[in-house]
XYZ file of C-alpha atoms in Angstrom:
479
model
C 5.162 -28.142 -139.798
C 6.592 -26.140 -136.941
C 8.080 -27.894 -133.928
C 5.857 -28.507 -130.956
C 8.372 -26.590 -128.767
C 7.676 -23.478 -130.756
C 4.056 -23.674 -129.876
C 3.239 -21.226 -127.131
C 0.617 -23.526 -125.779
C 3.288 -26.073 -124.951
C 5.699 -23.536 -123.301
C 4.972 -24.669 -119.791
C 5.772 -28.233 -120.763
C 9.254 -27.717 -122.191
C 10.343 -24.774 -119.907
C 11.179 -25.908 -116.338
C 10.158 -23.010 -114.131
C 11.519 -24.548 -110.900
C 15.060 -25.134 -112.166
C 16.618 -22.638 -109.750
C 15.230 -24.548 -106.786
C 16.780 -27.851 -107.793
C 20.154 -28.665 -106.039
C 23.219 -28.860 -108.274
C 26.558 -30.477 -107.403
C 28.846 -27.505 -108.145
C 26.720 -25.022 -106.237
C 26.341 -27.449 -103.339
C 30.115 -27.926 -102.968
C 30.762 -24.203 -103.344
C 28.415 -23.398 -100.498
C 29.945 -26.087 -98.325
C 33.469 -24.845 -98.960
C 32.476 -21.262 -98.247
C 30.913 -22.250 -94.958
C 33.903 -24.402 -94.037
C 36.331 -21.575 -94.784
C 34.294 -19.189 -92.666
C 34.308 -21.624 -89.756
C 38.059 -22.160 -90.064
C 38.721 -18.427 -90.038
C 36.590 -17.908 -86.962
C 38.211 -20.831 -85.162
C 41.695 -19.657 -86.194
C 41.164 -16.116 -84.952
C 39.595 -17.336 -81.717
C 42.413 -19.819 -81.137
C 45.066 -17.204 -81.814
C 43.451 -14.770 -79.414
C 42.840 -17.167 -76.533
C 45.600 -19.759 -76.952
C 48.689 -18.176 -78.518
C 50.967 -16.022 -76.305
C 51.141 -12.327 -77.133
C 48.311 -12.768 -79.573
C 47.697 -9.031 -79.701
C 50.538 -8.781 -82.204
C 48.306 -10.451 -84.766
C 45.778 -7.661 -84.771
C 47.567 -4.561 -83.519
C 51.029 -3.006 -83.144
C 52.816 -3.546 -79.854
C 54.086 -0.744 -77.614
C 57.268 1.138 -78.475
C 60.450 0.833 -76.492
C 60.914 2.886 -73.354
C 63.486 5.086 -75.097
C 60.964 6.006 -77.808
C 58.043 6.431 -75.429
C 59.111 10.030 -74.777
C 58.185 10.862 -78.389
C 54.408 11.223 -78.658
C 54.305 12.289 -82.297
C 53.907 9.303 -84.657
C 54.779 11.425 -87.670
C 58.264 12.045 -86.309
C 59.127 8.475 -87.367
C 56.378 7.597 -89.858
C 57.173 10.373 -92.291
C 55.937 8.866 -95.584
C 52.340 7.990 -96.342
C 51.098 4.576 -97.546
C 54.353 2.770 -96.761
C 52.431 0.358 -94.560
C 50.068 -0.416 -97.449
C 53.003 -0.932 -99.803
C 54.437 -3.427 -97.364
C 51.228 -5.362 -96.588
C 49.337 -5.463 -99.858
C 51.958 -7.059 -102.107
C 53.501 -8.928 -99.154
C 56.817 -7.155 -99.628
C 58.716 -7.582 -96.372
C 61.624 -5.528 -97.713
C 59.669 -2.286 -97.471
C 60.475 -0.383 -94.250
C 57.782 1.920 -92.993
C 60.308 4.208 -91.231
C 63.039 5.765 -93.427
C 66.613 6.136 -92.205
C 66.266 9.914 -92.341
C 63.771 9.725 -89.492
C 66.128 7.654 -87.356
C 69.234 9.800 -87.739
C 67.378 12.823 -86.404
C 68.182 11.475 -82.951
C 70.539 8.546 -83.492
C 74.034 8.560 -84.884
C 73.978 5.025 -86.270
C 77.241 5.106 -88.247
C 77.880 2.502 -90.908
C 78.812 -1.052 -89.961
C 81.891 -0.914 -92.169
C 83.052 0.476 -95.480
C 83.049 -2.778 -97.446
C 79.384 -3.766 -97.411
C 78.378 -4.813 -100.888
C 75.125 -2.853 -100.840
C 74.699 -0.735 -97.690
C 71.316 0.482 -98.921
C 69.870 -2.987 -98.311
C 70.643 -2.673 -94.619
C 68.311 0.004 -93.368
C 67.849 0.990 -89.727
C 64.454 -0.725 -89.581
C 65.905 -3.898 -91.089
C 67.361 -4.850 -87.717
C 65.662 -2.466 -85.290
C 61.967 -3.436 -85.516
C 59.736 -1.286 -83.390
C 56.192 -1.946 -82.089
C 57.030 -5.491 -81.030
C 57.091 -4.927 -77.290
C 60.874 -5.048 -77.014
C 62.510 -3.106 -74.225
C 65.803 -2.636 -76.108
C 65.914 -2.354 -79.880
C 69.662 -2.964 -79.939
C 69.126 -6.564 -78.784
C 68.642 -7.924 -82.294
C 68.350 -11.655 -83.075
C 71.335 -13.566 -84.427
C 69.626 -13.994 -87.771
C 70.126 -10.302 -88.497
C 73.890 -10.807 -88.126
C 74.289 -14.206 -89.772
C 72.291 -13.038 -92.780
C 75.636 -11.606 -93.899
C 78.240 -13.207 -91.647
C 77.263 -16.736 -92.616
C 78.453 -15.872 -96.137
C 80.717 -12.831 -96.018
C 81.974 -13.427 -99.529
C 78.549 -12.705 -101.001
C 77.990 -9.527 -98.983
C 81.382 -7.849 -99.182
C 83.056 -5.770 -101.831
C 85.930 -7.751 -103.245
C 84.680 -11.065 -101.869
C 87.153 -12.714 -99.523
C 90.202 -10.830 -100.737
C 92.014 -9.443 -97.707
C 89.229 -10.558 -95.361
C 90.435 -11.266 -91.816
C 87.132 -12.669 -90.550
C 85.640 -16.106 -91.060
C 82.049 -17.102 -91.729
C 80.062 -17.876 -88.592
C 76.568 -19.234 -88.026
C 76.393 -19.289 -84.234
C 78.677 -18.710 -81.260
C 78.516 -22.336 -80.112
C 78.658 -23.711 -83.638
C 81.547 -22.417 -85.714
C 82.722 -19.206 -84.049
C 86.464 -18.937 -84.819
C 89.157 -18.692 -82.178
C 89.907 -15.169 -80.982
C 92.478 -13.585 -83.231
C 95.082 -13.016 -80.524
C 94.927 -16.722 -79.585
C 95.226 -18.107 -83.113
C 98.339 -19.813 -84.364
C 100.546 -18.056 -86.881
C 100.864 -19.332 -90.467
C 104.093 -21.061 -89.404
C 102.185 -23.062 -86.792
C 103.424 -21.149 -83.748
C 101.190 -19.540 -81.176
C 100.806 -15.795 -81.237
C 102.924 -14.002 -78.629
C 102.639 -10.818 -76.639
C 104.687 -8.179 -78.446
C 104.829 -5.727 -75.552
C 108.357 -4.485 -74.827
C 108.443 -5.190 -71.112
C 109.896 -7.892 -68.838
C 107.459 -9.479 -66.403
C 106.917 -12.896 -64.847
C 103.403 -13.628 -63.549
C 104.359 -16.978 -62.045
C 107.098 -15.365 -59.967
C 104.731 -12.738 -58.541
C 101.752 -15.040 -57.911
C 103.503 -18.246 -56.833
C 107.169 -17.822 -55.974
C 106.753 -14.712 -53.817
C 104.330 -16.560 -51.534
C 107.228 -18.793 -50.462
C 109.443 -15.924 -49.308
C 107.555 -15.185 -46.110
C 109.298 -12.427 -44.148
C 112.799 -12.880 -45.513
C 112.857 -9.231 -46.583
C 111.637 -6.871 -43.904
C 111.170 -3.930 -46.254
C 108.923 -6.012 -48.513
C 106.873 -7.658 -45.760
C 103.877 -5.344 -46.108
C 103.785 -5.227 -49.955
C 104.096 -9.009 -50.175
C 101.304 -9.424 -47.641
C 99.016 -7.278 -49.835
C 99.978 -9.294 -52.895
C 99.242 -12.602 -51.176
C 95.878 -11.406 -49.862
C 94.665 -9.579 -52.972
C 96.246 -11.630 -55.730
C 95.547 -10.399 -59.252
C 93.514 -7.359 -58.196
C 96.556 -5.950 -56.411
C 97.734 -4.711 -59.808
C 94.753 -5.217 -62.126
C 92.061 -2.760 -61.072
C 88.737 -2.402 -62.939
C 87.638 0.942 -64.280
C 84.708 2.914 -62.865
C 82.200 1.036 -65.036
C 83.622 -2.344 -64.041
C 84.119 -3.323 -67.668
C 87.846 -3.189 -68.403
C 91.032 -3.145 -66.377
C 92.923 0.081 -65.919
C 96.491 0.083 -67.259
C 99.085 -1.060 -64.745
C 100.781 2.008 -63.311
C 104.301 2.034 -61.915
C 103.605 4.469 -59.096
C 100.452 2.639 -57.976
C 101.462 -0.990 -58.505
C 105.235 -1.384 -58.863
C 107.039 1.338 -56.902
C 106.271 -0.155 -53.495
C 108.426 -3.203 -54.254
C 110.645 -1.782 -57.012
C 111.535 1.808 -56.073
C 114.082 3.597 -58.220
C 116.171 4.113 -55.124
C 119.135 6.491 -55.039
C 121.251 6.419 -51.886
C 123.352 9.386 -50.797
C 126.426 8.604 -48.677
C 128.170 10.858 -46.104
C 131.099 13.105 -47.085
C 129.552 16.066 -45.239
C 130.973 18.056 -42.381
C 129.088 19.892 -39.733
C 130.185 22.553 -37.282
C 128.711 20.809 -34.292
C 126.420 17.985 -33.124
C 123.302 19.937 -33.962
C 124.347 20.532 -37.557
C 125.534 16.922 -37.871
C 122.049 15.771 -36.877
C 120.471 18.083 -39.458
C 122.741 16.679 -42.145
C 121.888 13.113 -41.122
C 118.160 13.822 -41.309
C 118.577 15.558 -44.686
C 120.457 12.541 -46.069
C 117.753 10.148 -44.832
C 115.078 12.342 -46.410
C 117.006 12.438 -49.678
C 117.352 8.638 -49.695
C 113.653 8.051 -49.038
C 112.639 9.880 -52.201
C 113.177 7.650 -55.265
C 114.088 8.828 -58.723
C 111.167 9.616 -61.036
C 109.837 6.913 -63.336
C 110.375 8.915 -66.512
C 112.692 9.160 -69.495
C 116.437 9.020 -68.700
C 116.957 12.680 -69.583
C 114.207 13.712 -67.169
C 115.656 11.441 -64.469
C 119.076 13.032 -64.918
C 117.684 16.561 -64.794
C 115.689 15.977 -61.611
C 118.520 14.177 -59.791
C 120.962 16.901 -60.754
C 118.578 19.529 -59.413
C 118.159 17.635 -56.131
C 121.909 17.170 -55.717
C 122.652 20.826 -56.427
C 120.006 21.911 -53.952
C 121.429 19.577 -51.319
C 125.085 20.475 -51.764
C 124.321 24.178 -51.576
C 122.679 23.647 -48.178
C 125.461 21.582 -46.657
C 129.234 21.809 -47.226
C 131.095 18.856 -48.742
C 134.602 17.590 -48.167
C 136.741 18.848 -51.068
C 137.873 16.155 -53.492
C 140.924 17.333 -55.394
C 141.115 14.105 -57.413
C 137.631 14.514 -58.888
C 137.639 15.349 -62.637
C 137.010 18.944 -63.612
C 134.006 19.905 -65.631
C 132.614 23.180 -66.799
C 130.301 24.927 -64.400
C 126.665 25.307 -65.275
C 125.408 28.784 -66.028
C 123.880 30.730 -63.204
C 120.812 31.415 -65.327
C 119.981 27.737 -65.457
C 119.975 26.829 -61.777
C 119.811 30.229 -60.114
C 122.592 30.153 -57.532
C 125.922 29.267 -59.148
C 127.625 26.272 -57.446
C 131.304 26.291 -56.554
C 133.807 24.064 -58.325
C 133.913 21.647 -55.407
C 130.123 21.487 -55.300
C 129.854 20.877 -59.030
C 132.535 18.128 -58.900
C 130.580 16.402 -56.143
C 127.303 16.672 -58.050
C 128.850 15.193 -61.197
C 130.420 12.312 -59.289
C 127.195 11.475 -57.448
C 125.127 11.809 -60.590
C 127.374 9.381 -62.442
C 127.061 6.957 -59.538
C 123.271 7.162 -59.543
C 123.046 6.653 -63.301
C 125.343 3.673 -63.048
C 122.763 2.034 -60.776
C 119.561 3.137 -62.530
C 120.728 2.524 -66.084
C 122.810 -0.599 -65.433
C 122.337 -3.377 -67.952
C 123.552 -6.143 -65.620
C 121.119 -7.431 -63.029
C 121.797 -8.839 -59.600
C 121.707 -12.593 -59.192
C 119.163 -14.674 -57.276
C 115.944 -13.793 -55.523
C 117.437 -10.705 -53.933
C 118.288 -9.361 -57.336
C 114.799 -10.080 -58.651
C 113.215 -8.228 -55.755
C 115.627 -5.435 -54.982
C 116.972 -4.546 -58.416
C 116.325 -0.849 -58.883
C 117.639 -0.414 -62.409
C 115.428 0.494 -65.336
C 116.685 -2.591 -67.195
C 115.001 -4.826 -64.650
C 111.682 -4.263 -66.494
C 112.422 -2.143 -69.557
C 114.215 -3.256 -72.706
C 117.122 -1.105 -73.795
C 117.763 -0.485 -77.459
C 121.148 -2.046 -78.078
C 123.709 0.150 -79.767
C 121.557 3.266 -79.492
C 122.280 6.099 -77.079
C 120.379 9.278 -76.414
C 121.595 12.733 -75.483
C 124.780 12.875 -73.363
C 125.214 9.121 -73.673
C 121.991 8.181 -71.899
C 120.352 4.859 -72.803
C 117.263 4.609 -74.992
C 114.497 2.196 -73.978
C 111.812 0.567 -76.095
C 108.255 1.807 -75.733
C 106.307 -0.724 -73.712
C 103.393 -0.922 -76.192
C 101.120 -2.630 -73.658
C 97.587 -2.655 -75.135
C 94.821 -0.886 -73.242
C 92.319 -3.256 -74.874
C 93.026 -6.779 -76.024
C 89.751 -7.898 -77.611
C 89.147 -4.848 -79.761
C 86.290 -6.361 -81.804
C 84.160 -7.209 -78.790
C 83.018 -5.718 -75.525
C 83.354 -7.283 -72.112
C 82.417 -6.631 -68.502
C 84.508 -7.891 -65.602
C 81.730 -6.742 -63.284
C 79.357 -9.323 -64.777
C 81.982 -12.051 -64.257
C 82.929 -11.141 -60.691
C 81.666 -14.516 -59.395
C 84.596 -16.213 -61.169
C 88.185 -16.446 -60.037
C 90.602 -14.575 -62.309
C 92.642 -17.710 -62.935
C 89.612 -19.545 -64.347
C 90.040 -17.499 -67.526
C 93.636 -16.233 -67.262
C 96.501 -18.736 -66.867
C 98.727 -16.277 -65.019
C 100.018 -18.639 -62.274
C 101.712 -20.881 -64.860
C 103.080 -18.090 -67.058
C 106.816 -17.514 -66.720
C 107.324 -15.669 -70.007
C 106.415 -12.123 -70.903
C 105.463 -13.323 -74.390
C 102.610 -15.473 -73.014
C 99.159 -14.198 -73.998
C 96.985 -14.714 -70.942
C 93.658 -13.774 -72.475
C 90.953 -16.495 -72.513
C 90.211 -18.565 -75.583
C 86.821 -18.873 -77.234
C 86.499 -22.290 -75.621
C 86.705 -20.700 -72.165
C 83.742 -18.483 -72.991
C 81.723 -21.303 -74.553
C 81.839 -23.297 -71.309
C 79.291 -20.908 -69.802
C 77.825 -19.062 -72.765
C 75.722 -21.872 -74.225
C 72.053 -22.952 -74.173
C 72.710 -25.804 -71.736
C 74.084 -23.543 -69.013
C 71.689 -20.748 -69.877
C 74.082 -17.814 -70.187
C 73.379 -15.578 -73.158
C 75.355 -16.470 -76.265
C 73.833 -14.245 -78.953
C 75.972 -12.036 -81.190
C 75.083 -8.691 -79.619
C 76.098 -9.946 -76.181
C 79.708 -9.199 -77.151
C 79.680 -7.403 -80.501
C 78.664 -3.928 -81.605
C 77.281 -3.343 -85.062
C 77.931 0.354 -85.656
C 81.513 1.510 -86.144
C 81.912 4.723 -84.143
C 84.870 5.770 -86.286
C 82.341 6.738 -88.948
C 80.173 9.102 -86.905
C 77.949 11.256 -89.045
C 78.821 14.926 -89.306
C 75.427 16.068 -87.988
C 75.995 14.282 -84.665
C 79.324 15.774 -83.661
C 77.559 18.467 -81.610
C 74.381 16.487 -81.015
C 72.108 16.862 -77.978
C 68.745 15.238 -77.383
C 67.151 18.625 -76.683
C 68.081 19.825 -80.172
C 66.642 16.680 -81.729
C 63.310 16.895 -79.888
C 62.966 20.581 -80.650
C 62.946 19.992 -84.410
């Protein structure tokens, strides 16, 4: 006998026609969760728009930097299609929507260095992120630097072999001491290797005690007392670095290479005697040039020959004979008496200028006019015609070569707050500040910037790209 459910007359009894209207647990919770998610999204978007600062970044790109605002063609930078989709859809933050080829149309951007493990990973847009409302793209966050510099071994070819830099996480955390202030492997402090003799303490402290003991130096010493360090250390036009100390501008006023001509002249009357006296005074006022010994000798010999040919000298029969110079060298050929006198005076001048022994006491320190007072002579080595040979000074134009600095921005400080010149009595003393001196102000508590790019450049200008050697902005914008 067939089942009662198979009977069509009983269909309405076993088939529930209102089943779709009955509430079920799974459907009920699904609807509730969908509604809750919708509400959360609406509340989140509304809160981000009205409560979070700069909320426009969440829904649209920010303005470009002022430097890029002159370019009104988006395709000049965004050269490849769908890069934005490739970056957003899979959530791949490593995709850069602007290729390097677009950047180097206008920017040089040389490599950071030649030992990066994989330079291709560091693209222009990795650090310079546009459309974020920044005014300067070069002001990158520290994280872009410490991504490699916190572990240089893992981002450098050859690991740490031959590496002169240390890992660093932050300037006020573990930034190493400046290289020129570090101690040597033998435990001694690094020293200034410049070949020059100078005593800062003597010039900044001891000279203030002299007063007017030396009439000729009264005015120069007054300037030094009033101006202090800036009397010799002058900033460049940009106010960033100090110009090199120059003998003519900073030293000659107190340390002239003086050559003094004595009498031994005869005139034919009072009038000519007065002319000779004035000529001698004029000769004595002009110091010898601050140049190589051979140039000093040549110029002094020329001045002496010119002088002796204007005014007669008293013959000196005891003076040693020497061959006469050719007429083609100095024009008018001097007589034997004139040439003897020139040789004798020239030897006397050189004995003063190139003397190795210095005068004693304060007077010697101030009035010594010999080259050896400041320059170091190479012992046992002589140049042409027996002239001395001096070491090259090798004074650096820049001390902190791996960082940039601006004296103009630090003009509110006294020089001696960073440079210990008043207590330095040795030329070998390095008077540059230590990293601790900088950290006193450059820290979050004081509020002075302490990020990496405040002092360091990323791009190494020694590796300028070939296409930028004759670069102009007009050529770039005309492409």
